[in-house]
mmCIF file of C-alpha atoms in Angstrom:
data_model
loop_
_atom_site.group_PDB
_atom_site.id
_atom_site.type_symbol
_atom_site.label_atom_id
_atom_site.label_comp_id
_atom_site.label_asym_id
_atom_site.label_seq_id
_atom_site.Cartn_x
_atom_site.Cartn_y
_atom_site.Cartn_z
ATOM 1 C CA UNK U 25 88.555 74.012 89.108
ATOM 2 C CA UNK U 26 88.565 77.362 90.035
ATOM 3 C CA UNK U 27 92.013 79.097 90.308
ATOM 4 C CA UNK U 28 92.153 82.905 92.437
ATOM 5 C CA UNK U 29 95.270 84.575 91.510
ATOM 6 C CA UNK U 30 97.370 87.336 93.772
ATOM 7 C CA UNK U 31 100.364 89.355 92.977
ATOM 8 C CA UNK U 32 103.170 86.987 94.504
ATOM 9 C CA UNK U 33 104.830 89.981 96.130
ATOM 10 C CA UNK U 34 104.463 93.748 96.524
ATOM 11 C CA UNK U 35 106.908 95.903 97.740
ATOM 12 C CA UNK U 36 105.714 99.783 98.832
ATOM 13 C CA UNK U 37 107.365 102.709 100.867
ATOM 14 C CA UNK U 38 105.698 103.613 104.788
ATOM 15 C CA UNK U 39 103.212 105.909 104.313
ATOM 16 C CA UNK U 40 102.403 105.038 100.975
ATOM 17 C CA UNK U 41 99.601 103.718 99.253
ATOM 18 C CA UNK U 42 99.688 99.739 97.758
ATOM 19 C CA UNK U 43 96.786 98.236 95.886
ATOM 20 C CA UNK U 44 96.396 94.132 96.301
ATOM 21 C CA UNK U 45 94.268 91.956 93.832
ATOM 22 C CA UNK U 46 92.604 88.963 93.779
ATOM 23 C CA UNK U 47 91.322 87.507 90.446
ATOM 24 C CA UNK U 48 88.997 84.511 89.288
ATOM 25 C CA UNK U 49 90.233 82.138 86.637
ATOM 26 C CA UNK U 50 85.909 81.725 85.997
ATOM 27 C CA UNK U 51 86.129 85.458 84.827
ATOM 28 C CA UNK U 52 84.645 88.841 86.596
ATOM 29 C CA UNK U 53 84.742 88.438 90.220
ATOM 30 C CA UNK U 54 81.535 90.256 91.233
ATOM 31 C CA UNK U 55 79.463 91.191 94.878
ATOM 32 C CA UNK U 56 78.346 87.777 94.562
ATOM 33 C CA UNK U 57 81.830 86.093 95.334
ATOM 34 C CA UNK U 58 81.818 88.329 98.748
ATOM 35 C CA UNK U 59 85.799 88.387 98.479
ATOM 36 C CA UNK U 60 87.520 87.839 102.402
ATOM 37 C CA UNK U 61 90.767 89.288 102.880
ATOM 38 C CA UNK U 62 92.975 87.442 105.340
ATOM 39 C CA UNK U 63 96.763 89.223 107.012
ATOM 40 C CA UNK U 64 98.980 86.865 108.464
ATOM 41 C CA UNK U 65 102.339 87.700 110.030
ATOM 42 C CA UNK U 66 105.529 85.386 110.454
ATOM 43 C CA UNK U 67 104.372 82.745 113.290
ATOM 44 C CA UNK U 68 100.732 83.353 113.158
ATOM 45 C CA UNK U 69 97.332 82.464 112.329
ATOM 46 C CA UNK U 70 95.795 84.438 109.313
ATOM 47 C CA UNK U 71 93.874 87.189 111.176
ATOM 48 C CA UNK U 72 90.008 88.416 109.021
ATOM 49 C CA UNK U 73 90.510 92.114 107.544
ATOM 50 C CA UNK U 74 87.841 92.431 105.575
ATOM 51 C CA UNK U 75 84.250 90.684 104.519
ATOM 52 C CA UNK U 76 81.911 90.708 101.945
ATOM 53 C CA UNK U 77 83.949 92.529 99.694
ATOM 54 C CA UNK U 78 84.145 96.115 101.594
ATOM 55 C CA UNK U 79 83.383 95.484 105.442
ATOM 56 C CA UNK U 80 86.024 96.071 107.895
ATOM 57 C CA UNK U 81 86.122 93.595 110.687
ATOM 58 C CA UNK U 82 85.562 95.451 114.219
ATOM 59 C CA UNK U 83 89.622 95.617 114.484
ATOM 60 C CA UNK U 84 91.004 96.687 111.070
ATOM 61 C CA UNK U 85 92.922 99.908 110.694
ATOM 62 C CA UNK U 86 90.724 102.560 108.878
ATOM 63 C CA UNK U 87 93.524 102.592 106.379
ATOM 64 C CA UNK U 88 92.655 99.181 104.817
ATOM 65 C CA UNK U 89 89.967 99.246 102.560
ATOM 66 C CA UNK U 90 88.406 95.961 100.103
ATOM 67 C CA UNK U 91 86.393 97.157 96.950
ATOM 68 C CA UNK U 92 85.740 95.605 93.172
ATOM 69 C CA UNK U 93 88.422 96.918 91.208
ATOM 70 C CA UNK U 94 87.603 96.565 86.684
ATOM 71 C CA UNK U 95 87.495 92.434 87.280
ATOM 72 C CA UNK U 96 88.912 91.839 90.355
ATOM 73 C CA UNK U 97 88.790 92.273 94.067
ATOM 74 C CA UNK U 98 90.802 94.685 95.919
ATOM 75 C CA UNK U 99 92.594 95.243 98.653
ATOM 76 C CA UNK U 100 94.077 99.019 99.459
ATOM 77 C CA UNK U 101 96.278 99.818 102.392
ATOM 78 C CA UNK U 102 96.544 103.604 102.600
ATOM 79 C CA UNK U 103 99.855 105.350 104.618
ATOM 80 C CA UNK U 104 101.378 102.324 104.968
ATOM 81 C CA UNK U 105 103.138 101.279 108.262
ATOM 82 C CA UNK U 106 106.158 98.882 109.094
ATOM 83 C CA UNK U 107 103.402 96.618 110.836
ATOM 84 C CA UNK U 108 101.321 95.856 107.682
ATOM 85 C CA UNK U 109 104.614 93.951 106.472
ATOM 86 C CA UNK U 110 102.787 90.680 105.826
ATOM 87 C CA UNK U 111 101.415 87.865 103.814
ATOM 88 C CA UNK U 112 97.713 88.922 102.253
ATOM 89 C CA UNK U 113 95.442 85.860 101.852
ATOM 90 C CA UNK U 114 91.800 86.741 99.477
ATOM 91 C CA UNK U 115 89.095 83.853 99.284
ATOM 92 C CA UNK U 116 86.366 84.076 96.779
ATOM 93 C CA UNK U 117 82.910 81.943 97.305
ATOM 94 C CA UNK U 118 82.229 80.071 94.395
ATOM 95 C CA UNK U 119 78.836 78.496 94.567
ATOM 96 C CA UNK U 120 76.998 77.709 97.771
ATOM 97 C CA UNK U 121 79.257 76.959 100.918
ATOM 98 C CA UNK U 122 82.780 76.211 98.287
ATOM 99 C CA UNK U 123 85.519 78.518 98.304
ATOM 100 C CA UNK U 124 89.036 79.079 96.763
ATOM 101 C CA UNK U 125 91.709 80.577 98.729
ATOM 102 C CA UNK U 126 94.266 83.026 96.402
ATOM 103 C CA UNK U 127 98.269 82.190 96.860
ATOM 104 C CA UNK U 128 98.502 84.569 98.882
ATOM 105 C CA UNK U 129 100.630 88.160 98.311
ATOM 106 C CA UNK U 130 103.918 89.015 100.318
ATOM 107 C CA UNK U 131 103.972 92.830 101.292
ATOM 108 C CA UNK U 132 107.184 94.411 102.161
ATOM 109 C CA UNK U 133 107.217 97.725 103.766
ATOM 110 C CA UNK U 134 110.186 98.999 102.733
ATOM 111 C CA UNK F 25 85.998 86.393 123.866
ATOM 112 C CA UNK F 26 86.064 84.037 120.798
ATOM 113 C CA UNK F 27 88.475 81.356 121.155
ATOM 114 C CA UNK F 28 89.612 78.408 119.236
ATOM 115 C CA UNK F 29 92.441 76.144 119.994
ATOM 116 C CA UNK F 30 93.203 73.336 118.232
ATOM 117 C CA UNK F 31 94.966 70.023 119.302
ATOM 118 C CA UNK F 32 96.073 66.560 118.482
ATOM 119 C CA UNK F 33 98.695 67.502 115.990
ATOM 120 C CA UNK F 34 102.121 65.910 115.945
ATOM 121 C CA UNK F 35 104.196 63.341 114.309
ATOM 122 C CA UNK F 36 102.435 60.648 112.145
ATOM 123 C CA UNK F 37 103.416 57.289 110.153
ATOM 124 C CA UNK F 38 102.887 57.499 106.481
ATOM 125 C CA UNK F 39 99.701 55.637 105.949
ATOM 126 C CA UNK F 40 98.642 56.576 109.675
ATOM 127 C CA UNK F 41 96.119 58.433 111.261
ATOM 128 C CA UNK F 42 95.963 61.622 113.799
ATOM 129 C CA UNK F 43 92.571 63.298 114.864
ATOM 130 C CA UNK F 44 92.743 67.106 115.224
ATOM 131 C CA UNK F 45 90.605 68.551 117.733
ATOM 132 C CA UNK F 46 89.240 72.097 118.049
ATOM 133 C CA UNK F 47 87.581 73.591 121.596
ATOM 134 C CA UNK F 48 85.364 76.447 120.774
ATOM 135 C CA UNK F 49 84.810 78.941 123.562
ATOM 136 C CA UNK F 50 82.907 82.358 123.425
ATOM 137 C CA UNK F 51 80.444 81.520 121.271
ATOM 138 C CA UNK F 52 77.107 79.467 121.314
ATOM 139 C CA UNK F 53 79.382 76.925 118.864
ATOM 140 C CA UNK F 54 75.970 75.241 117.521
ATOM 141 C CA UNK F 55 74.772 78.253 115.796
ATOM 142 C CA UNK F 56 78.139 77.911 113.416
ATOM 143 C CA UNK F 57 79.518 76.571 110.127
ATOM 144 C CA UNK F 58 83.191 75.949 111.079
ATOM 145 C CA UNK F 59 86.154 74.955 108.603
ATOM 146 C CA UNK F 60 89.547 73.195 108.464
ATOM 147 C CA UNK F 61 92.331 75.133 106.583
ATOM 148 C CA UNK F 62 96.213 74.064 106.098
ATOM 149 C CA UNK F 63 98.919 75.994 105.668
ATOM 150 C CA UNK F 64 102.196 73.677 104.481
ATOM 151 C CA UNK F 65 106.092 75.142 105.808
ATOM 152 C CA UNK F 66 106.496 78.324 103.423
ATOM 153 C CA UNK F 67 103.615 77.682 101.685
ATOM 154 C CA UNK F 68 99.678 79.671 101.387
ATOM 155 C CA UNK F 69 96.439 78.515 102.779
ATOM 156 C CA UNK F 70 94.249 75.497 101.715
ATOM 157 C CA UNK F 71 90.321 75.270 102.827
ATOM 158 C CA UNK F 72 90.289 71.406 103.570
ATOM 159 C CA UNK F 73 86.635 71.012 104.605
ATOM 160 C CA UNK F 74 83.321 72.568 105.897
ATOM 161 C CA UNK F 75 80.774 71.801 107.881
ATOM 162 C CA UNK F 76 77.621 72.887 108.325
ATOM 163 C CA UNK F 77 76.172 74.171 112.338
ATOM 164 C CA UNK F 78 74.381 70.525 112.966
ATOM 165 C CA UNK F 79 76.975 68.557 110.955
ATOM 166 C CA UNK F 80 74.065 67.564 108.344
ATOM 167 C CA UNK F 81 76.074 69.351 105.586
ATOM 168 C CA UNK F 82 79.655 68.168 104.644
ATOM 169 C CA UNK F 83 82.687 69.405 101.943
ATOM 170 C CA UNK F 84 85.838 68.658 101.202
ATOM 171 C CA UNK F 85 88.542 69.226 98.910
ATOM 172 C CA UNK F 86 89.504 66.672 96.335
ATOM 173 C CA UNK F 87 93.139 65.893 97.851
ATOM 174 C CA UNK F 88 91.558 65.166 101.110
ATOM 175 C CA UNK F 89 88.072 63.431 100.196
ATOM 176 C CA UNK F 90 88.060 59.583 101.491
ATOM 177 C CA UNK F 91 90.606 60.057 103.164
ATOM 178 C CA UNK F 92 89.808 63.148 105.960
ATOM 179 C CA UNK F 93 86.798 63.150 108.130
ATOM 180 C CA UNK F 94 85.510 65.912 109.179
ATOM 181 C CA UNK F 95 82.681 66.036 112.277
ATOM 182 C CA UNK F 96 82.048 68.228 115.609
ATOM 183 C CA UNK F 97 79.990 67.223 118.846
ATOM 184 C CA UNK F 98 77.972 70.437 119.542
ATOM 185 C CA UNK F 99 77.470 69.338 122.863
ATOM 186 C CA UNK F 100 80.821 69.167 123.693
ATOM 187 C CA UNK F 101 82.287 72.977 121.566
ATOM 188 C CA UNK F 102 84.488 70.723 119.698
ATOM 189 C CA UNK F 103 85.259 70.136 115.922
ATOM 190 C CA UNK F 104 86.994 67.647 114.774
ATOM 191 C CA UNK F 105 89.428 66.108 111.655
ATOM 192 C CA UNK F 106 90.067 62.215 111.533
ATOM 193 C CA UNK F 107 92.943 62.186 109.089
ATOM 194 C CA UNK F 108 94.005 58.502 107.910
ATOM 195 C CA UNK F 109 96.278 56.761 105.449
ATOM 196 C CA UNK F 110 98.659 60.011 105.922
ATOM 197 C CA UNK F 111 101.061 61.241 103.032
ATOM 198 C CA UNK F 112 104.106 63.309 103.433
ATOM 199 C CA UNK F 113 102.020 66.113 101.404
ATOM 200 C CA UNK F 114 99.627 66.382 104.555
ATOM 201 C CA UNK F 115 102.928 67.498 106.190
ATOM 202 C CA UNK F 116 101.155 71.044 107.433
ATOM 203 C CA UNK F 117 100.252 73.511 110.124
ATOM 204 C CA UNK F 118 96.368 73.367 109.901
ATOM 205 C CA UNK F 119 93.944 75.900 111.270
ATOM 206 C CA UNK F 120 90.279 75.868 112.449
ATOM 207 C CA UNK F 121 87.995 78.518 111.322
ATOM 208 C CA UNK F 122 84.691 79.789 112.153
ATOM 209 C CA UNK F 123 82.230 81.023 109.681
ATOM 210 C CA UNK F 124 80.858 83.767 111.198
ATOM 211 C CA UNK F 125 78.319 86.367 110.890
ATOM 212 C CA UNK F 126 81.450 88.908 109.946
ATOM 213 C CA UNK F 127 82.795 86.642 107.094
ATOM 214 C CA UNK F 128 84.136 83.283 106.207
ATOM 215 C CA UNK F 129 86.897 82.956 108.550
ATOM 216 C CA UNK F 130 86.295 85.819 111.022
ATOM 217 C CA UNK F 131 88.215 83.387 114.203
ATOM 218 C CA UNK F 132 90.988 81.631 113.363
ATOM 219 C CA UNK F 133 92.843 79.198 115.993
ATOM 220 C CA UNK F 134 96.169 79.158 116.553
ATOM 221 C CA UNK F 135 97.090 75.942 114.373
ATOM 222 C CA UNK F 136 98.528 72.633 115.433
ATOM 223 C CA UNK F 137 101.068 71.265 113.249
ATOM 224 C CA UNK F 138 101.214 68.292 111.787
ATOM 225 C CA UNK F 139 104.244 65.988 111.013
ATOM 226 C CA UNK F 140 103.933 63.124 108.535
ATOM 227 C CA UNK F 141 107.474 61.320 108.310
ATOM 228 C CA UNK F 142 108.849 57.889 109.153
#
């Protein structure tokens, strides 16, 4: 059973720079697990950031970015703002159509 | 404009049943994979099941398997979860998704939440 592990929580100063990961109990999480980063905010449904590791969905801020970072996946939010105060969901595919959702990491913008 | 709004959630009797519904709008719905995730009060998100575009191809998580059907009517933009013999645990807010050409989960609905008390 494959376990993805996020920092619980993260806390990082507006206009600074905060680095999210997302890790694979199976080892080195590669292209071929095409991490999905998910935002949700107090009250809503999880809203798609990013897909296939590095693509931006048509409506996410030019300051998030999603790369491979040593073993992991990443997720960087660059000059942070008060609104990116959220919960950060990744998801990792782990062989054909399965997938394994990360706990999830609380950002405070603070 | 993509739209998914899910339905049928409320209070249910331990060992029950409740079927979730999910209207798809904006989309040609057939051409999709669509899945059910579940988000329990303060807690993350939990991919329930999958299902393939013509409903051929079926997954589910082991905490839900025999008990949670999965199924959609492509003539109809709908997706569906039969949920029986209830536990507290399924106690949860839970979410349908669309697998899309932008990414596993690029539409979310709203969520309907689901009660599971006596």
């Amino acid at each position: 059973q494959t376990v993805v592990t996020q920092e619980p929580s993260l806390t990082v100063s507006p206009g600074g720079t905060v680095t999210l990961t997302c890790a694979s109990s199976t080892g080195e999480v590669t292209i071929a697990n095409s991490a999905n980063w998910f935002q949700q905010k107090p009250g809503q449904a999880p809203r798609s950031l990013i897909h296939s590791t590095s693509t931006k969905q048509s409506w996410t801020p030019a300051r998030f970015s999603g790369s491979l970072l040593g073993d992991k996946a990443a997720l960087t939010l660059s000059n942070v703002q008060p609104e990116d105060e959220a919960d950060y969901y990744c998801l990792l595919y782990i062989g054909g159509v399965q997938v394994v959702l990360g706990g999830g990491t609380k950002l405070t913008v603070l | 404009e993509v739209q998914l709004v899910e339905s049928g959630g409320g209070l249910g009797q331990p060992g029950g049943s409740l079927r979730l519904s999910c209207a798809a709008s904006g989309f040609t719905f057939s051409s999709y994979n669509m899945n059910w995730v579940r988000q329990a009060p303060g807690k993350g998100l939990e991919w329930l099941s999958y299902i393939s575009s013509d409903g051929t191809t079926i997954y589910y998580v082991d905490s839900v398997k025999g008990r949670f059907t999965i199924s959609r009517d492509n003539a109809k933009n709908s997706l569906y979860l039969l949920m029986n013999s209830l536990r507290a645990e399924d106690t949860a807010t839970y979410y349908c998704t669309r697998w899309g050409s932008t990414g596993w989960g690029d539409y979310w609905g709203q969520g309907t939440q689901v009660t599971v008390s006596s």
